Amino acid sequence: MSARTRVTSVEAVHESGSYLFAVRDSYGDDGEVVVVPCEDGVAAFRNFCVHEPDQRLAREGVGAVVRDGEMICPRHGSTFDTCSGDCDSGKAEGMTLADVDVVVEDGQVYLVDEELTYLYEGPVQGDDDDDDMPSSTSHINL
């Protein structure tokens, strides 16, 4: 088992609705992970929509839009189950988010994914060019 890194608390994720942090993968590429409430615990996914990988699901200051146990893609309104990452509606229907291995111990969330290294809280630094972010075309008001 790889080393684990404390990320946040389950309580913080449930209170805020999501938690965003930056990671580096085994190829040296930086990316983001979003942690969302899942029943009594949490689940973690790479921060992009599988239908359109340039579309982030969570953004700094906004977080992820989570309603009734589903995370909503702000671009097309696809909805993903917060526990499994499965999409049951929208353009990503039938697809599943890329999950990230985390464990919960004593109310704390730890990153244990062997492919990822925790960098820091929030989005990838130097990647805050919102001009590259597609605007929402969904019918859902964010």
PDB file of C-alpha atoms in Angstrom:
ATOM      1  CA  MET A   1       0.000   0.000   0.000  1.00  0.00           C
ATOM      2  CA  SER A   2       1.288   3.445  -0.877  1.00  0.00           C
ATOM      3  CA  ALA A   3       1.756   6.228   1.642  1.00  0.00           C
ATOM      4  CA  ARG A   4      -1.409   8.014   2.566  1.00  0.00           C
ATOM      5  CA  THR A   5      -1.911  11.748   2.799  1.00  0.00           C
ATOM      6  CA  ARG A   6      -4.593  13.465   4.863  1.00  0.00           C
ATOM      7  CA  VAL A   7      -6.752  15.586   2.568  1.00  0.00           C
ATOM      8  CA  THR A   8      -9.666  16.921   4.650  1.00  0.00           C
ATOM      9  CA  SER A   9     -12.389  15.763   7.010  1.00  0.00           C
ATOM     10  CA  VAL A  10     -15.636  14.039   6.108  1.00  0.00           C
ATOM     11  CA  GLU A  11     -17.462  16.749   8.049  1.00  0.00           C
ATOM     12  CA  ALA A  12     -15.881  19.510   5.936  1.00  0.00           C
ATOM     13  CA  VAL A  13     -16.915  17.772   2.701  1.00  0.00           C
ATOM     14  CA  HIS A  14     -20.482  17.301   3.901  1.00  0.00           C
ATOM     15  CA  GLU A  15     -20.723  20.908   5.132  1.00  0.00           C
ATOM     16  CA  SER A  16     -19.335  22.510   1.954  1.00  0.00           C
ATOM     17  CA  GLY A  17     -20.755  19.984  -0.522  1.00  0.00           C
ATOM     18  CA  SER A  18     -17.359  19.203  -2.107  1.00  0.00           C
ATOM     19  CA  TYR A  19     -13.607  19.591  -1.663  1.00  0.00           C
ATOM     20  CA  LEU A  20     -11.111  20.290  -4.460  1.00  0.00           C
ATOM     21  CA  PHE A  21      -7.374  19.520  -4.399  1.00  0.00           C
ATOM     22  CA  ALA A  22      -4.455  19.317  -6.809  1.00  0.00           C
ATOM     23  CA  VAL A  23      -2.499  16.127  -7.534  1.00  0.00           C
ATOM     24  CA  ARG A  24       0.415  14.952  -9.656  1.00  0.00           C
ATOM     25  CA  ASP A  25       0.083  11.650 -11.502  1.00  0.00           C
ATOM     26  CA  SER A  26       2.762   9.013 -12.088  1.00  0.00           C
ATOM     27  CA  TYR A  27       3.633  10.662 -15.435  1.00  0.00           C
ATOM     28  CA  GLY A  28       4.363  14.020 -13.769  1.00  0.00           C
ATOM     29  CA  ASP A  29       1.161  15.679 -14.989  1.00  0.00           C
ATOM     30  CA  ASP A  30      -0.835  17.847 -12.603  1.00  0.00           C
ATOM     31  CA  GLY A  31      -4.581  17.479 -12.245  1.00  0.00           C
ATOM     32  CA  GLU A  32      -7.427  17.936  -9.823  1.00  0.00           C
ATOM     33  CA  VAL A  33      -9.557  15.706  -7.624  1.00  0.00           C
ATOM     34  CA  VAL A  34     -12.992  16.526  -6.249  1.00  0.00           C
ATOM     35  CA  VAL A  35     -14.237  14.842  -3.075  1.00  0.00           C
ATOM     36  CA  VAL A  36     -18.023  14.717  -2.668  1.00  0.00           C
ATOM     37  CA  PRO A  37     -20.427  13.479   0.004  1.00  0.00           C
ATOM     38  CA  CYS A  38     -21.495   9.866  -0.403  1.00  0.00           C
ATOM     39  CA  GLU A  39     -24.086   8.524   1.997  1.00  0.00           C
ATOM     40  CA  ASP A  40     -22.274   8.607   5.368  1.00  0.00           C
ATOM     41  CA  GLY A  41     -18.792   8.987   3.855  1.00  0.00           C
ATOM     42  CA  VAL A  42     -17.183  10.462   0.765  1.00  0.00           C
ATOM     43  CA  ALA A  43     -16.076   9.502  -2.731  1.00  0.00           C
ATOM     44  CA  ALA A  44     -13.358  11.078  -4.876  1.00  0.00           C
ATOM     45  CA  PHE A  45     -13.104  11.554  -8.639  1.00  0.00           C
ATOM     46  CA  ARG A  46     -10.800  13.227 -11.143  1.00  0.00           C
ATOM     47  CA  ASN A  47     -12.167  16.718 -11.727  1.00  0.00           C
ATOM     48  CA  PHE A  48     -13.387  16.453 -15.305  1.00  0.00           C
ATOM     49  CA  CYS A  49     -16.498  15.345 -17.146  1.00  0.00           C
ATOM     50  CA  VAL A  50     -15.977  12.090 -19.043  1.00  0.00           C
ATOM     51  CA  HIS A  51     -18.086  13.440 -21.901  1.00  0.00           C
ATOM     52  CA  GLU A  52     -15.884  16.529 -22.331  1.00  0.00           C
ATOM     53  CA  PRO A  53     -12.558  16.195 -20.463  1.00  0.00           C
ATOM     54  CA  ASP A  54     -11.774  19.927 -20.662  1.00  0.00           C
ATOM     55  CA  GLN A  55     -14.884  20.623 -18.565  1.00  0.00           C
ATOM     56  CA  ARG A  56     -14.273  20.740 -14.831  1.00  0.00           C
ATOM     57  CA  LEU A  57     -16.976  19.502 -12.486  1.00  0.00           C
ATOM     58  CA  ALA A  58     -15.760  21.650  -9.568  1.00  0.00           C
ATOM     59  CA  ARG A  59     -14.113  25.068  -9.549  1.00  0.00           C
ATOM     60  CA  GLU A  60     -12.404  27.078  -6.846  1.00  0.00           C
ATOM     61  CA  GLY A  61     -14.847  29.265  -4.981  1.00  0.00           C
ATOM     62  CA  VAL A  62     -17.822  27.389  -6.427  1.00  0.00           C
ATOM     63  CA  GLY A  63     -17.083  23.747  -5.705  1.00  0.00           C
ATOM     64  CA  ALA A  64     -19.120  21.031  -7.361  1.00  0.00           C
ATOM     65  CA  VAL A  65     -22.868  21.285  -7.803  1.00  0.00           C
ATOM     66  CA  VAL A  66     -24.285  18.372  -5.816  1.00  0.00           C
ATOM     67  CA  ARG A  67     -28.022  17.728  -5.484  1.00  0.00           C
ATOM     68  CA  ASP A  68     -29.875  14.675  -4.243  1.00  0.00           C
ATOM     69  CA  GLY A  69     -26.777  12.463  -4.323  1.00  0.00           C
ATOM     70  CA  GLU A  70     -25.719  13.530  -7.820  1.00  0.00           C
ATOM     71  CA  MET A  71     -22.920  15.768  -9.066  1.00  0.00           C
ATOM     72  CA  ILE A  72     -23.988  17.891 -12.031  1.00  0.00           C
ATOM     73  CA  CYS A  73     -21.752  18.800 -14.970  1.00  0.00           C
ATOM     74  CA  PRO A  74     -22.110  22.561 -15.492  1.00  0.00           C
ATOM     75  CA  ARG A  75     -21.631  22.269 -19.260  1.00  0.00           C
ATOM     76  CA  HIS A  76     -24.371  19.870 -20.355  1.00  0.00           C
ATOM     77  CA  GLY A  77     -26.181  18.965 -17.151  1.00  0.00           C
ATOM     78  CA  SER A  78     -25.073  15.323 -17.064  1.00  0.00           C
ATOM     79  CA  THR A  79     -25.659  13.906 -13.574  1.00  0.00           C
ATOM     80  CA  PHE A  80     -23.226  11.556 -11.838  1.00  0.00           C
ATOM     81  CA  ASP A  81     -23.981   9.450  -8.764  1.00  0.00           C
ATOM     82  CA  THR A  82     -21.747  10.771  -5.973  1.00  0.00           C
ATOM     83  CA  CYS A  83     -20.963   7.286  -4.681  1.00  0.00           C
ATOM     84  CA  SER A  84     -20.302   5.370  -7.915  1.00  0.00           C
ATOM     85  CA  GLY A  85     -19.586   8.135 -10.452  1.00  0.00           C
ATOM     86  CA  ASP A  86     -22.097   6.544 -12.845  1.00  0.00           C
ATOM     87  CA  CYS A  87     -23.987   8.903 -15.161  1.00  0.00           C
ATOM     88  CA  ASP A  88     -27.673   8.215 -15.711  1.00  0.00           C
ATOM     89  CA  SER A  89     -28.669  11.290 -17.728  1.00  0.00           C
ATOM     90  CA  GLY A  90     -27.251  13.856 -20.117  1.00  0.00           C
ATOM     91  CA  LYS A  91     -24.615  13.547 -22.819  1.00  0.00           C
ATOM     92  CA  ALA A  92     -22.409  11.413 -20.554  1.00  0.00           C
ATOM     93  CA  GLU A  93     -25.175   8.856 -19.928  1.00  0.00           C
ATOM     94  CA  GLY A  94     -23.730   5.365 -19.530  1.00  0.00           C
ATOM     95  CA  MET A  95     -20.253   6.683 -18.682  1.00  0.00           C
ATOM     96  CA  THR A  96     -18.507   6.676 -15.291  1.00  0.00           C
ATOM     97  CA  LEU A  97     -16.232   9.274 -13.711  1.00  0.00           C
ATOM     98  CA  ALA A  98     -12.585   8.371 -13.118  1.00  0.00           C
ATOM     99  CA  ASP A  99     -12.473   7.457  -9.434  1.00  0.00           C
ATOM    100  CA  VAL A 100      -9.643   8.181  -7.026  1.00  0.00           C
ATOM    101  CA  ASP A 101      -8.741   5.904  -4.113  1.00  0.00           C
ATOM    102  CA  VAL A 102      -9.388   7.499  -0.722  1.00  0.00           C
ATOM    103  CA  VAL A 103     -10.042   6.007   2.697  1.00  0.00           C
ATOM    104  CA  VAL A 104     -11.789   7.427   5.730  1.00  0.00           C
ATOM    105  CA  GLU A 105     -10.390   6.859   9.183  1.00  0.00           C
ATOM    106  CA  ASP A 106     -11.604   8.592  12.343  1.00  0.00           C
ATOM    107  CA  GLY A 107     -13.567  11.085  10.247  1.00  0.00           C
ATOM    108  CA  GLN A 108     -10.527  12.084   8.171  1.00  0.00           C
ATOM    109  CA  VAL A 109     -10.150  11.584   4.406  1.00  0.00           C
ATOM    110  CA  TYR A 110      -6.826  10.201   3.167  1.00  0.00           C
ATOM    111  CA  LEU A 111      -5.563   9.957  -0.422  1.00  0.00           C
ATOM    112  CA  VAL A 112      -4.233   6.416  -0.935  1.00  0.00           C
ATOM    113  CA  ASP A 113      -4.257   6.232  -4.747  1.00  0.00           C
ATOM    114  CA  GLU A 114      -0.943   4.750  -5.863  1.00  0.00           C
ATOM    115  CA  GLU A 115      -1.036   6.735  -9.122  1.00  0.00           C
ATOM    116  CA  LEU A 116      -1.460  10.178  -7.492  1.00  0.00           C
ATOM    117  CA  THR A 117       0.498  12.428  -5.151  1.00  0.00           C
ATOM    118  CA  TYR A 118      -1.277  15.133  -3.149  1.00  0.00           C
ATOM    119  CA  LEU A 119       0.029  18.624  -3.946  1.00  0.00           C
ATOM    120  CA  TYR A 120      -2.227  21.179  -2.195  1.00  0.00           C
ATOM    121  CA  GLU A 121      -5.800  22.309  -1.583  1.00  0.00           C
ATOM    122  CA  GLY A 122      -7.578  23.989  -4.479  1.00  0.00           C
ATOM    123  CA  PRO A 123      -7.123  23.928  -8.249  1.00  0.00           C
ATOM    124  CA  VAL A 124      -3.881  23.446 -10.147  1.00  0.00           C
ATOM    125  CA  GLN A 125      -1.894  26.672  -9.750  1.00  0.00           C
ATOM    126  CA  GLY A 126      -1.332  28.720 -12.875  1.00  0.00           C
ATOM    127  CA  ASP A 127      -4.354  27.071 -14.437  1.00  0.00           C
ATOM    128  CA  ASP A 128      -6.898  29.718 -13.519  1.00  0.00           C
ATOM    129  CA  ASP A 129      -7.502  30.924 -17.063  1.00  0.00           C
ATOM    130  CA  ASP A 130     -11.291  30.899 -17.034  1.00  0.00           C
ATOM    131  CA  ASP A 131     -11.311  31.945 -20.691  1.00  0.00           C
ATOM    132  CA  ASP A 132     -10.648  28.290 -21.490  1.00  0.00           C
ATOM    133  CA  MET A 133     -13.642  27.175 -19.448  1.00  0.00           C
ATOM    134  CA  PRO A 134     -16.710  26.414 -21.502  1.00  0.00           C
ATOM    135  CA  SER A 135     -19.778  28.276 -20.399  1.00  0.00           C
ATOM    136  CA  SER A 136     -22.771  26.348 -19.195  1.00  0.00           C
ATOM    137  CA  THR A 137     -25.206  25.287 -21.901  1.00  0.00           C
ATOM    138  CA  SER A 138     -27.404  23.288 -19.573  1.00  0.00           C
ATOM    139  CA  HIS A 139     -30.864  24.219 -18.439  1.00  0.00           C
ATOM    140  CA  ILE A 140     -29.697  24.076 -14.809  1.00  0.00           C
ATOM    141  CA  ASN A 141     -29.073  27.359 -13.031  1.00  0.00           C
ATOM    142  CA  LEU A 142     -25.820  27.316 -11.102  1.00  0.00           C
TER     143      LEU A 142
END
